[in-house]
Coordinates of C-alpha atoms and ligand atoms in Angstrom, one line a residue:
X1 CA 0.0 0.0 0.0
X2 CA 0.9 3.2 -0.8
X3 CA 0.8 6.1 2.2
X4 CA -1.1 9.2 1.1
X5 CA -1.1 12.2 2.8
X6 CA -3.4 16.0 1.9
X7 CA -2.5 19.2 2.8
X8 CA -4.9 21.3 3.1
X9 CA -2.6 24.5 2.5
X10 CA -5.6 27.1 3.0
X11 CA -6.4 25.8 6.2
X12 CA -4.2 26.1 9.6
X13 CA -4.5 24.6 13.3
X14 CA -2.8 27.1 15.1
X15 CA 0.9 28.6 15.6
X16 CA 3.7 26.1 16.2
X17 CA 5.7 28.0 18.9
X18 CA 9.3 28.2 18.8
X19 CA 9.6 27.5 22.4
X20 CA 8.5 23.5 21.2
X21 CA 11.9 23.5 20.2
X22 CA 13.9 24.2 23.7
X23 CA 16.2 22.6 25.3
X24 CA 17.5 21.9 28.9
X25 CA 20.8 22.3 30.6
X26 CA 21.6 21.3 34.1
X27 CA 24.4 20.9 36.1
X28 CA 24.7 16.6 35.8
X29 CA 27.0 15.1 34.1
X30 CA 29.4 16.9 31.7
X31 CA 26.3 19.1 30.4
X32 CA 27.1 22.6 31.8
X33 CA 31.0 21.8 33.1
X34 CA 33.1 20.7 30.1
X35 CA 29.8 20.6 27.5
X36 CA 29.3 24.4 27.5
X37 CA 31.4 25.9 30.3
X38 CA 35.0 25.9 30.0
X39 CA 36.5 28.6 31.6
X40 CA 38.4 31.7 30.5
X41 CA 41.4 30.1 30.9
X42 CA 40.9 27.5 28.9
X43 CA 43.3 26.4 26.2
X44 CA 39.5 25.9 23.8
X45 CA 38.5 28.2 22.2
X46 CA 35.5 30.0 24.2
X47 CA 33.4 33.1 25.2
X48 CA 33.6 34.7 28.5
X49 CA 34.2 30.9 29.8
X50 CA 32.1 29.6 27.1
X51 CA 32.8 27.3 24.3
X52 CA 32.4 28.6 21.0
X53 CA 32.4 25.4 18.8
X54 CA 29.2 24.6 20.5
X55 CA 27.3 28.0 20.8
X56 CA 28.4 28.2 16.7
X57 CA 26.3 24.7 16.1
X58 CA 23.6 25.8 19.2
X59 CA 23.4 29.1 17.3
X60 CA 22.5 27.3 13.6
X61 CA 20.3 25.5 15.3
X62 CA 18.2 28.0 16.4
X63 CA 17.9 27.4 19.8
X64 CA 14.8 29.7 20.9
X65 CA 14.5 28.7 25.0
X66 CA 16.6 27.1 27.2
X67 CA 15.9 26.0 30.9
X68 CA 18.3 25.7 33.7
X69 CA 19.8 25.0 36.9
X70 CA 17.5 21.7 36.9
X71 CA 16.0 19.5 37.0
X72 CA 16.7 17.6 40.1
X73 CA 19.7 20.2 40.8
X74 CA 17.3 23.0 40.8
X75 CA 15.5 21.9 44.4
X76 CA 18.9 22.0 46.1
X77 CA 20.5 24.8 44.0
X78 CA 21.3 28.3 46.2
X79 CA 21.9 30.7 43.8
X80 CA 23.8 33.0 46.3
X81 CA 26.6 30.3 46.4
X82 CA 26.7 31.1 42.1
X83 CA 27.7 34.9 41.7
X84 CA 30.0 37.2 43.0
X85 CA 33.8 36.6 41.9
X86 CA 34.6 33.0 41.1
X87 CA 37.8 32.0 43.0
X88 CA 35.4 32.8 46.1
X89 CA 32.4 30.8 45.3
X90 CA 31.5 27.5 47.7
X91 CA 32.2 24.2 46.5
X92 CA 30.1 22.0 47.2
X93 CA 28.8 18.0 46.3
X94 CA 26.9 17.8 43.4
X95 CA 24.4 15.1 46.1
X96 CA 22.0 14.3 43.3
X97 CA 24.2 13.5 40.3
X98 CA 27.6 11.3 40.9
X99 CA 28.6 13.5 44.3
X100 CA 31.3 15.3 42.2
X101 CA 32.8 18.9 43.1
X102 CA 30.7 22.0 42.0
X103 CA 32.5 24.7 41.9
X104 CA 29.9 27.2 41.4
X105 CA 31.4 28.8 38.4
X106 CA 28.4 29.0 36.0
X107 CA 26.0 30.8 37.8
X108 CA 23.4 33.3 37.0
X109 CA 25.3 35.8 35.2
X110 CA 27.1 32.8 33.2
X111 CA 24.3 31.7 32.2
X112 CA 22.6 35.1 31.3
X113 CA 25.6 35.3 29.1
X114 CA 24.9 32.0 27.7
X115 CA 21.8 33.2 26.9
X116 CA 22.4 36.7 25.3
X117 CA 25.2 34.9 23.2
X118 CA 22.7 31.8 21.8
X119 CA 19.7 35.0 21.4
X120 CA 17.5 33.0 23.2
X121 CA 14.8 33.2 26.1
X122 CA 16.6 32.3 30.0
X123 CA 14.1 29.5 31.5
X124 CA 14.9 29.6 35.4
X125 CA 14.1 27.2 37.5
X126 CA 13.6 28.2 41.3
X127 CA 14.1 26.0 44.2
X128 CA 11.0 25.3 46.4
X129 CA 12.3 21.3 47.9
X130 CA 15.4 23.2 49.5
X131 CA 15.1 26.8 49.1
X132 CA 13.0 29.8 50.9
X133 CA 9.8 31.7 49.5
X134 CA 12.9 34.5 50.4
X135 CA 15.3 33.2 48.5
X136 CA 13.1 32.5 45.1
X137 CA 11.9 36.0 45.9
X138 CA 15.5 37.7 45.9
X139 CA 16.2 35.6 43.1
X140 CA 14.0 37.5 40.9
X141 CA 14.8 40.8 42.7
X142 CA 17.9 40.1 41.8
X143 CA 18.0 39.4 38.0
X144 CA 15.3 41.8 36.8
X145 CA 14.4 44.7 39.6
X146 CA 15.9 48.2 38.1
X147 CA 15.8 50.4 41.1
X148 CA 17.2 50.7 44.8
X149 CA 17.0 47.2 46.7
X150 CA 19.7 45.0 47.9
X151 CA 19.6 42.5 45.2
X152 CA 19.9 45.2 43.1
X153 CA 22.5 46.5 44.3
X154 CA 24.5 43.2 44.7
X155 CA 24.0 42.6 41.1
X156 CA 26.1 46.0 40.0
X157 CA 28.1 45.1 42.4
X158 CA 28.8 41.9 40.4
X159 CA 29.4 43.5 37.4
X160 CA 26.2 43.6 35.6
X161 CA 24.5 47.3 36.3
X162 CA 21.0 46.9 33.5
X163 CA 18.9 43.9 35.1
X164 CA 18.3 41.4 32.4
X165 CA 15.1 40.2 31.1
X166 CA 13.9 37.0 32.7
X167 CA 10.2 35.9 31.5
X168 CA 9.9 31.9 32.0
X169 CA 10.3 31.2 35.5
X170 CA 9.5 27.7 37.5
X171 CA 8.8 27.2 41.2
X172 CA 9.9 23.9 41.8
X173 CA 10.7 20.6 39.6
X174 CA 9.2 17.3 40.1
X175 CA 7.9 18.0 43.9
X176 CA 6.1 15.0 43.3
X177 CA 9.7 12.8 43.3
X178 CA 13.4 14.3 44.0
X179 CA 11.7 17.8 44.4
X180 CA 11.0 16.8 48.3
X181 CA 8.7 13.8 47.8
X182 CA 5.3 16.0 47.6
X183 CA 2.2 15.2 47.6
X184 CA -0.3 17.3 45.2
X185 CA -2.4 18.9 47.8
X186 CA 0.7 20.0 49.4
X187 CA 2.7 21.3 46.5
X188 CA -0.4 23.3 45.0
X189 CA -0.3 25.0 48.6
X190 CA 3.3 25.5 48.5
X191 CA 2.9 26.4 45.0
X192 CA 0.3 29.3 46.1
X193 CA 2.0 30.7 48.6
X194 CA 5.7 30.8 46.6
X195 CA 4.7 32.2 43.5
X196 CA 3.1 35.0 45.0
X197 CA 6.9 36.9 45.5
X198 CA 7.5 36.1 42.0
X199 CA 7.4 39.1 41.4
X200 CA 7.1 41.0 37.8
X201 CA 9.2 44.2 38.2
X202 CA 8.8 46.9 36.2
X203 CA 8.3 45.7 32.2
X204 CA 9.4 42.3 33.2
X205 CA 6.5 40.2 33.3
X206 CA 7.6 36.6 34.6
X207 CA 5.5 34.2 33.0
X208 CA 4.8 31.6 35.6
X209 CA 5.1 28.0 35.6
X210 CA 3.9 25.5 38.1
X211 CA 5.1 21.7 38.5
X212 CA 3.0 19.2 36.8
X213 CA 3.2 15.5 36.8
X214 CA 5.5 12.7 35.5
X215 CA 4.0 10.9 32.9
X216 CA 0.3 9.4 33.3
X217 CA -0.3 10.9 37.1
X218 CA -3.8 12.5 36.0
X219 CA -4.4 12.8 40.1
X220 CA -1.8 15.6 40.0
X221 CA -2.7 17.5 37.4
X222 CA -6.2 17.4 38.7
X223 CA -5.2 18.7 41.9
X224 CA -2.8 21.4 40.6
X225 CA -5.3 22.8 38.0
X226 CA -8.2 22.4 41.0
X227 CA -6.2 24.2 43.5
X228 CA -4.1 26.5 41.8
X229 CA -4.9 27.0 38.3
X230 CA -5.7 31.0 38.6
X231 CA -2.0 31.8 39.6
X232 CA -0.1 30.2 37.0
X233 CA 0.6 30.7 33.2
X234 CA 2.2 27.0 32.3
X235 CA 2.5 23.6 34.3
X236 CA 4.7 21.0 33.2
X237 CA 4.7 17.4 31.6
X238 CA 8.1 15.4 32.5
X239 CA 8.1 12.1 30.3
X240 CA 11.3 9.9 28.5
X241 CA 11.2 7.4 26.3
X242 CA 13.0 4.0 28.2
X243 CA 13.2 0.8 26.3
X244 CA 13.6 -1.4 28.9
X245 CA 12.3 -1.0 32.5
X246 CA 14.1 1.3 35.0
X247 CA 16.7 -1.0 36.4
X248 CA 17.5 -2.1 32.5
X249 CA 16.7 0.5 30.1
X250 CA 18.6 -0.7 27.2
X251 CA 21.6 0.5 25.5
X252 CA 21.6 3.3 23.4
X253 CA 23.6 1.4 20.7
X254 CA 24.1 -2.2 19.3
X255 CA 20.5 -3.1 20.5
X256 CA 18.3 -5.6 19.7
X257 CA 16.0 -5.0 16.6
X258 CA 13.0 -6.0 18.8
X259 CA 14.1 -2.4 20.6
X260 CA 13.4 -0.5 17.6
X261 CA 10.0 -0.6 17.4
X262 CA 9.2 -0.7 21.1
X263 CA 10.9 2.5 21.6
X264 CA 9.3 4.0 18.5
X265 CA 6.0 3.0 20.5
X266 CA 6.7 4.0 23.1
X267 CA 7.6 7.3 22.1
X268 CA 4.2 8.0 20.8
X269 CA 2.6 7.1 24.0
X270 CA 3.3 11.3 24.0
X271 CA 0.5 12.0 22.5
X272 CA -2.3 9.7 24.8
X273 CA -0.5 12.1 28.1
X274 CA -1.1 14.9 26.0
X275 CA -4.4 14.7 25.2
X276 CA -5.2 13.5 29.0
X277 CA -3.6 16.0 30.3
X278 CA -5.3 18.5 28.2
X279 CA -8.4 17.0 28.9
X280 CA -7.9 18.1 32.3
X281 CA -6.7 21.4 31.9
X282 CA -10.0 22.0 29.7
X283 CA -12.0 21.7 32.3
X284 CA -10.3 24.5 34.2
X285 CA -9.1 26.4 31.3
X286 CA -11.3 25.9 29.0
X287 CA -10.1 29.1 27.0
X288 CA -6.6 27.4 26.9
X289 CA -5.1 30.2 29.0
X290 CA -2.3 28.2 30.7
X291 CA 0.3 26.2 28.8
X292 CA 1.4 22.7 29.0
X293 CA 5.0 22.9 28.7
X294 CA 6.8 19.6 28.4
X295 CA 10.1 21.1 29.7
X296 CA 12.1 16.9 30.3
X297 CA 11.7 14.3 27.5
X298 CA 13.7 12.2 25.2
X299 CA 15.1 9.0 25.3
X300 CA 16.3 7.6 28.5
X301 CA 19.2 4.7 27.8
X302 CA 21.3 2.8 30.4
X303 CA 24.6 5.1 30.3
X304 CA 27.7 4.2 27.9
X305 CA 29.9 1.1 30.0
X306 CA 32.7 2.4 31.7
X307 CA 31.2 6.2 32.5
X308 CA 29.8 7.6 35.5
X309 CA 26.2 5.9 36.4
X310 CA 25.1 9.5 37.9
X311 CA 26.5 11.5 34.8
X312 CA 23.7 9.9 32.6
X313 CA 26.1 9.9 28.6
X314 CA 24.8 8.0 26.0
X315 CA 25.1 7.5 22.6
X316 CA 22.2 9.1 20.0
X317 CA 21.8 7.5 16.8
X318 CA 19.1 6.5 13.9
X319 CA 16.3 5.8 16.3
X320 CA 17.3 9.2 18.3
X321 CA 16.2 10.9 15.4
X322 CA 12.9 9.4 14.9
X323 CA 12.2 9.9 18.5
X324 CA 12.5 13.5 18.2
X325 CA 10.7 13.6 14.8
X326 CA 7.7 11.5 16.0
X327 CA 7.6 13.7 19.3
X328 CA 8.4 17.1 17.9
X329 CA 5.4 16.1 15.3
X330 CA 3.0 15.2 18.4
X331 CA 3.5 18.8 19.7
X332 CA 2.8 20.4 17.0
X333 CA -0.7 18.5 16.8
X334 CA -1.3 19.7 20.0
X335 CA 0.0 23.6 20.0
X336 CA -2.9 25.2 20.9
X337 CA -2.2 23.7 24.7
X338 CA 2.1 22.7 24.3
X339 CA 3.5 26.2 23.8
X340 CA 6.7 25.0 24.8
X341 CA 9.0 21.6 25.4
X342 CA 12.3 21.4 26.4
X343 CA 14.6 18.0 25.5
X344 CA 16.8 16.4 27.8
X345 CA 19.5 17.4 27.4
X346 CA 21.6 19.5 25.9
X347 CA 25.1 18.7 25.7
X348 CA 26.3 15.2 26.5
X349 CA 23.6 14.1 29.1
X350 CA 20.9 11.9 27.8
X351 CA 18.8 12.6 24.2
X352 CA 21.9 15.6 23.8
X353 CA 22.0 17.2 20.3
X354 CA 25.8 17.9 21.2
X355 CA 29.0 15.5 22.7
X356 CA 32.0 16.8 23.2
X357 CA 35.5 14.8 24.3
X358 CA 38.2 17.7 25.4
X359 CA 38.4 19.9 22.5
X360 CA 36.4 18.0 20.4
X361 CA 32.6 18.1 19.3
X362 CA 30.4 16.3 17.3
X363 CA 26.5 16.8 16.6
X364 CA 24.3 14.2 17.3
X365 CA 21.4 12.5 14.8
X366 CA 19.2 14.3 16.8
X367 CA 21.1 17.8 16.1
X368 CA 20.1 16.9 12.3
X369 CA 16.3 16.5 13.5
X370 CA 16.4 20.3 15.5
X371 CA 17.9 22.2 12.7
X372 CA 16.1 20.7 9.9
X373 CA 12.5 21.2 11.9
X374 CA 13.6 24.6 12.6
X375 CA 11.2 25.3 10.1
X376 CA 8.7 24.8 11.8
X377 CA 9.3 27.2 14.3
X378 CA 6.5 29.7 14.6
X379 CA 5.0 28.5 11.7
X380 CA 1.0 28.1 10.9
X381 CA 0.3 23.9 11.7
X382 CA -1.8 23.2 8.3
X383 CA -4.8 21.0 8.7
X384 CA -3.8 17.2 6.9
X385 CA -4.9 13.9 6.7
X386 CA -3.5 11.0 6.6
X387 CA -3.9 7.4 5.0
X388 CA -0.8 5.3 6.5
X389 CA 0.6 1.7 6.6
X390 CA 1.0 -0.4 10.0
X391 CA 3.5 -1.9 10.4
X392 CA 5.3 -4.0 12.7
X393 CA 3.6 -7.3 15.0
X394 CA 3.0 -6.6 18.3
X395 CA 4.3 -3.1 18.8
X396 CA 2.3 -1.9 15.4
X397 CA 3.8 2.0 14.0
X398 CA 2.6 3.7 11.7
X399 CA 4.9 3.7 8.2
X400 CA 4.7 6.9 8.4
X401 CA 4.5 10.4 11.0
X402 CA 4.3 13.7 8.8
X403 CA 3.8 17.3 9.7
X404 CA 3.0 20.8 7.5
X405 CA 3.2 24.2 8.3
X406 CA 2.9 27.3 6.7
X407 CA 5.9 30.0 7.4
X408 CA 5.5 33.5 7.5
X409 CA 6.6 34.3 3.4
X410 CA 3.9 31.6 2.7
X411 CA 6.7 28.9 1.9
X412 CA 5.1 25.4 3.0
X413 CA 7.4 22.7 4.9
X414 CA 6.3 19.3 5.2
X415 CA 8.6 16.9 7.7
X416 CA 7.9 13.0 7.1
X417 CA 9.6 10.0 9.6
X418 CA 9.5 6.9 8.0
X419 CA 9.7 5.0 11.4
X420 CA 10.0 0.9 9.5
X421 CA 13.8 0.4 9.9
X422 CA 13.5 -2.3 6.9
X423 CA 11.5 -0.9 4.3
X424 CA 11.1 1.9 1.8
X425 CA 8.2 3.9 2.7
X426 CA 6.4 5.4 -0.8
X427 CA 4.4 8.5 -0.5
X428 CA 1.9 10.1 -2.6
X429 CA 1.0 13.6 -1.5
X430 CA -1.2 16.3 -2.7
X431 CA -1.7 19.8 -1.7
X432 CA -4.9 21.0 -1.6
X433 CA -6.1 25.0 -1.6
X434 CA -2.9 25.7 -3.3
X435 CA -3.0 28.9 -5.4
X436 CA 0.1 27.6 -7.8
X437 CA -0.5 25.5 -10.4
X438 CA 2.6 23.6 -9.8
X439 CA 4.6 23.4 -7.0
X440 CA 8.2 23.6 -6.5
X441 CA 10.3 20.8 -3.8
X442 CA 13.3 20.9 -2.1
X443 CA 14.4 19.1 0.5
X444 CA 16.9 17.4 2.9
X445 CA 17.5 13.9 4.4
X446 CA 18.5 12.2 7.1
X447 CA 18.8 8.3 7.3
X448 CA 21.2 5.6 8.0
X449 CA 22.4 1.9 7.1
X450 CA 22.1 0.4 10.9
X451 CA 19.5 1.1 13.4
X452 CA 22.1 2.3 15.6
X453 CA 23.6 4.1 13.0
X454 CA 25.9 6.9 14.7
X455 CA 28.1 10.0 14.8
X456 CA 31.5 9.1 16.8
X457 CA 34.7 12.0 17.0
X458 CA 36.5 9.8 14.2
X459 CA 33.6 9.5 11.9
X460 CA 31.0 12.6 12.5
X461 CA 29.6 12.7 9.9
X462 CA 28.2 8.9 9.7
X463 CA 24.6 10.6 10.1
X464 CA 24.3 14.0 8.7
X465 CA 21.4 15.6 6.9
X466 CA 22.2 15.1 2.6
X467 CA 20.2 16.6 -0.1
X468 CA 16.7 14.8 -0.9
X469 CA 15.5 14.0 -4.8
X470 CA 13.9 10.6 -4.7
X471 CA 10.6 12.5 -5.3
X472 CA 8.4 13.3 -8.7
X473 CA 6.1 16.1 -8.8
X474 CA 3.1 16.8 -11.2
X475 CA 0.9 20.0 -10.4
X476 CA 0.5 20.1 -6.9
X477 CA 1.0 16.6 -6.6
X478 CA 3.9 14.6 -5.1
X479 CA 5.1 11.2 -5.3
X480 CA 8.1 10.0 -2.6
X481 CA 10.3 7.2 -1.9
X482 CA 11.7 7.2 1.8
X483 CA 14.4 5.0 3.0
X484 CA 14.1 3.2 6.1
X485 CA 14.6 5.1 8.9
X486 CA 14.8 8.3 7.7
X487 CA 13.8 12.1 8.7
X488 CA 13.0 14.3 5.7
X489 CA 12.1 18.0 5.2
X490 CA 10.4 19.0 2.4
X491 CA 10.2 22.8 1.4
X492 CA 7.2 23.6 -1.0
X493 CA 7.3 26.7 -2.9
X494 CA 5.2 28.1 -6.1
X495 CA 6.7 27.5 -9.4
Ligands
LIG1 O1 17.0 15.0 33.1 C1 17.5 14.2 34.2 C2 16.6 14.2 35.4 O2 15.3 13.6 35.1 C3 16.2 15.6 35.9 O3 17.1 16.2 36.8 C4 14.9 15.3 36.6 O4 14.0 16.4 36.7 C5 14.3 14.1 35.9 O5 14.0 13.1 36.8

């Protein structure tokens, strides 16, 4: 059978925005130390302390939001231990991930800078397992009051005299778990009563984002959006893809094909929390007011043999890719509710689109999937349907996950997965409610010969994006040939 697909190009679902395509950096692992921070001194090349190789790819990529300390880190994170001058900042255990040394030396003004250098929105996330209402409170005074106060005054102190901009701002990650073991009723009280000295100061209006639940707990996000939905702007949705079970994961390479498609699967169990979880929020926020934002997913693998259990490294290959395609296709199904996600993680921790060994970097499959979709970003979703193979025994996939959207000089973009790691996927697709007679393609691809096909620092390029032209167009129609496991992006234009 062949999969068909219709655009409808003169209708759209809504605006894809570019805070789906975030990202997450916390201080685990070699993600912020070594992945992005290197220090002045360093003999590589860097930024203020920051590397430049990776803010050049981060940069390309268009990076629009990126959250930080945490993650676990950010519920025993003091952020008066991270400023002031470097060689007097506390060092203290890292408790949650490996008990290794931090040093303290990306803080809140690093990773300000971090921020202003990539051009993209800070995403911080406050401290309620640990901290003080005080302390969350100063934060903010801190990074955005322009006037007299004490924070303020510490901050020129430190070097930085304008306050910067700070919109996204979370009280608390996963309360429910390493964020102090909460229960619902509990954190929506604790939620209440911090958030209300998060204060917007002058033009900075802090958009404010309350914990939500891990995967399928519909009893917290009832309680959170019963309790407290009237004081926040977002909640959040943690949920990673694991093979295995918890204890065994599975290995991010030279798995068993039987793994392929249950990862695949369970990848697009995504879109059943989603629509739950919007379910619920309906009911409170029927005028989708509040956001979901998905702000920790990805795939979750044991870590690579031989490095450290708490640093969480692993490989990213074929199956990375369609991970993020399939997912970063489910969110744009749902963007009138997920007006943000943010992968886990950045740089060498988990579903990372960068590693790095000393001086050296390499992009990840997963890289290819961000900067080709980037697209997408702010983009009108267009209305489609679909007519796709199954495939697969027991853990059935569709052949086929597609998405189209509409940018703002009326160029159309259509992103196709072909998830069947075995076959060719063919493809007929017309446009519908096209003004142009005929239509013009372009495109990119990004496939591999191995299901755990992967970038190393001796071969980087093993899986890397290369032009697409296995396609045939007549009038507005389209006929395609995919290879297996592959990630395409299609650009449609008038003739
Ligand atoms: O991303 C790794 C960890 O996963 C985060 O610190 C935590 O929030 C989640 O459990």
């Amino acid at each position: 059978m062949t999969n068909r697909i219709v655009i409808h190009a003169d209708r759209t679902k809504g605006t894809i925005d570019r805070n789906i395509y975030g990202h997450f950096s916390e201080h685990l692992g070699r993600c912020v130390y070594e992945g992005l921070w290197v220090g002045e001194d360093s003999p590589i090349p860097n930024t203020e302390g920051i590397r430049n190789d990776v803010l050049q790819a981060l940069r390309k990529m268009k990076i629009p939001v990126l959250r930080w300390p945490g993650g676990c880190f950010a519920d025993e994170y003091h952020w008066k231990d991270g400023v002031g001058p470097r060689e007097g900042r506390k060092r203290m255990v890292n408790t949650h991930w490996g008990g290794v040394v931090e040093n303290n030396h990306f803080g809140t003004h690093e990773f300000m800078k971090l921020c202003e250098l990539l051009e993209c929105e800070p995403y911080i996330n406050g401290n309620v397992g640990s901290g003080t209402v005080q302390e969350m409170s100063e934060w903010v005074e801190y990074m955005t009051f322009d006037g007299v106060s004490p924070m303020a005054e510490w901050r020129k102190a430190n070097g930085r005299e304008q306050p910067w901009k700070v919109k996204y701002f979370g009280v608390g990650n996963e309360n429910w778990g390493c964020g102090g073991n909460m229960r619902p009723e509990y954190y929506a009280d604790l939620y209440r009563q911090f958030q209300t000295y998060v204060r917007s100061y002058g033009d900075n209006r802090i958009h404010k984002i309350a914990c939500g639940p891990s995967e399928g707990d519909y009893y917290w996000m009832e309680t959170l959006m019963k309790q407290a939905h009237r004081w926040m702007d977002s909640i959040t949705l943690h949920y990673y893809t694991v093979p295995g079970v918890w204890s065994h994961k599975g290995a991010a390479t030279g798995f068993p094909e039987s793994e392929w498609a249950i990862t695949l699967r369970k990848a697009m169990h995504m879109e059943e929390l989603i629509s739950r979880h919007s379910a619920i929020m309906d009911q409170y926020d029927p005028d989708k007011r509040i956001g979901l934002i998905v702000d920790e997913w990805g795939t979750w693998y044991d870590v690579e043999p031989g490095t450290n259990p708490g640093f969480l490294y692993q490989q990213n290959t074929i199956r990375d890719a369609l991970v993020a395609g399939i997912t970063l296709h489910i969110f744009h199904r749902h963007c009138d509710r997920v007006r943000m996600a943010n992968i886990a993680q950045l740089v060498n921790v988990l579903q990372a689109v960068v590693l790095t060994e000393g001086e050296r970097m390499l992009l990840t499959p997963t890289y290819h999937v961000f900067d080709l979709f980037q697209v997408h970003q702010d983009a009108e979703l267009l209305d489609m349907h679909e007519s796709v193979r199954t495939i697969g025994g027991e853990d059935a996939l569709p052949q086929i996950s597609a998405s189209a959207s509409r940018d703002a000089e009326g160029r159309i973009h259509l992103s196709l997965c072909n998830l069947d790691h075995r076959s060719n996927a063919s493809l007929e697709v017309e446009l519908r409610g096209w003004a142009g007679a005929e239509v013009n393609v372009s495109g990119s691809i990004l496939s591999s010969d191995a299901t755990d096909g992967h970038n190393t620092f001796d071969r980087p390029d093993r899986v890397a994006p290369v032009a697409y032209t296995d396609f045939a167009v007549s009038g507005s129609q389209l006929r395609a040939n995919l290879p297996p496991m592959s990630v395409a992006v299609l650009e449609l234009t008038a003739a």
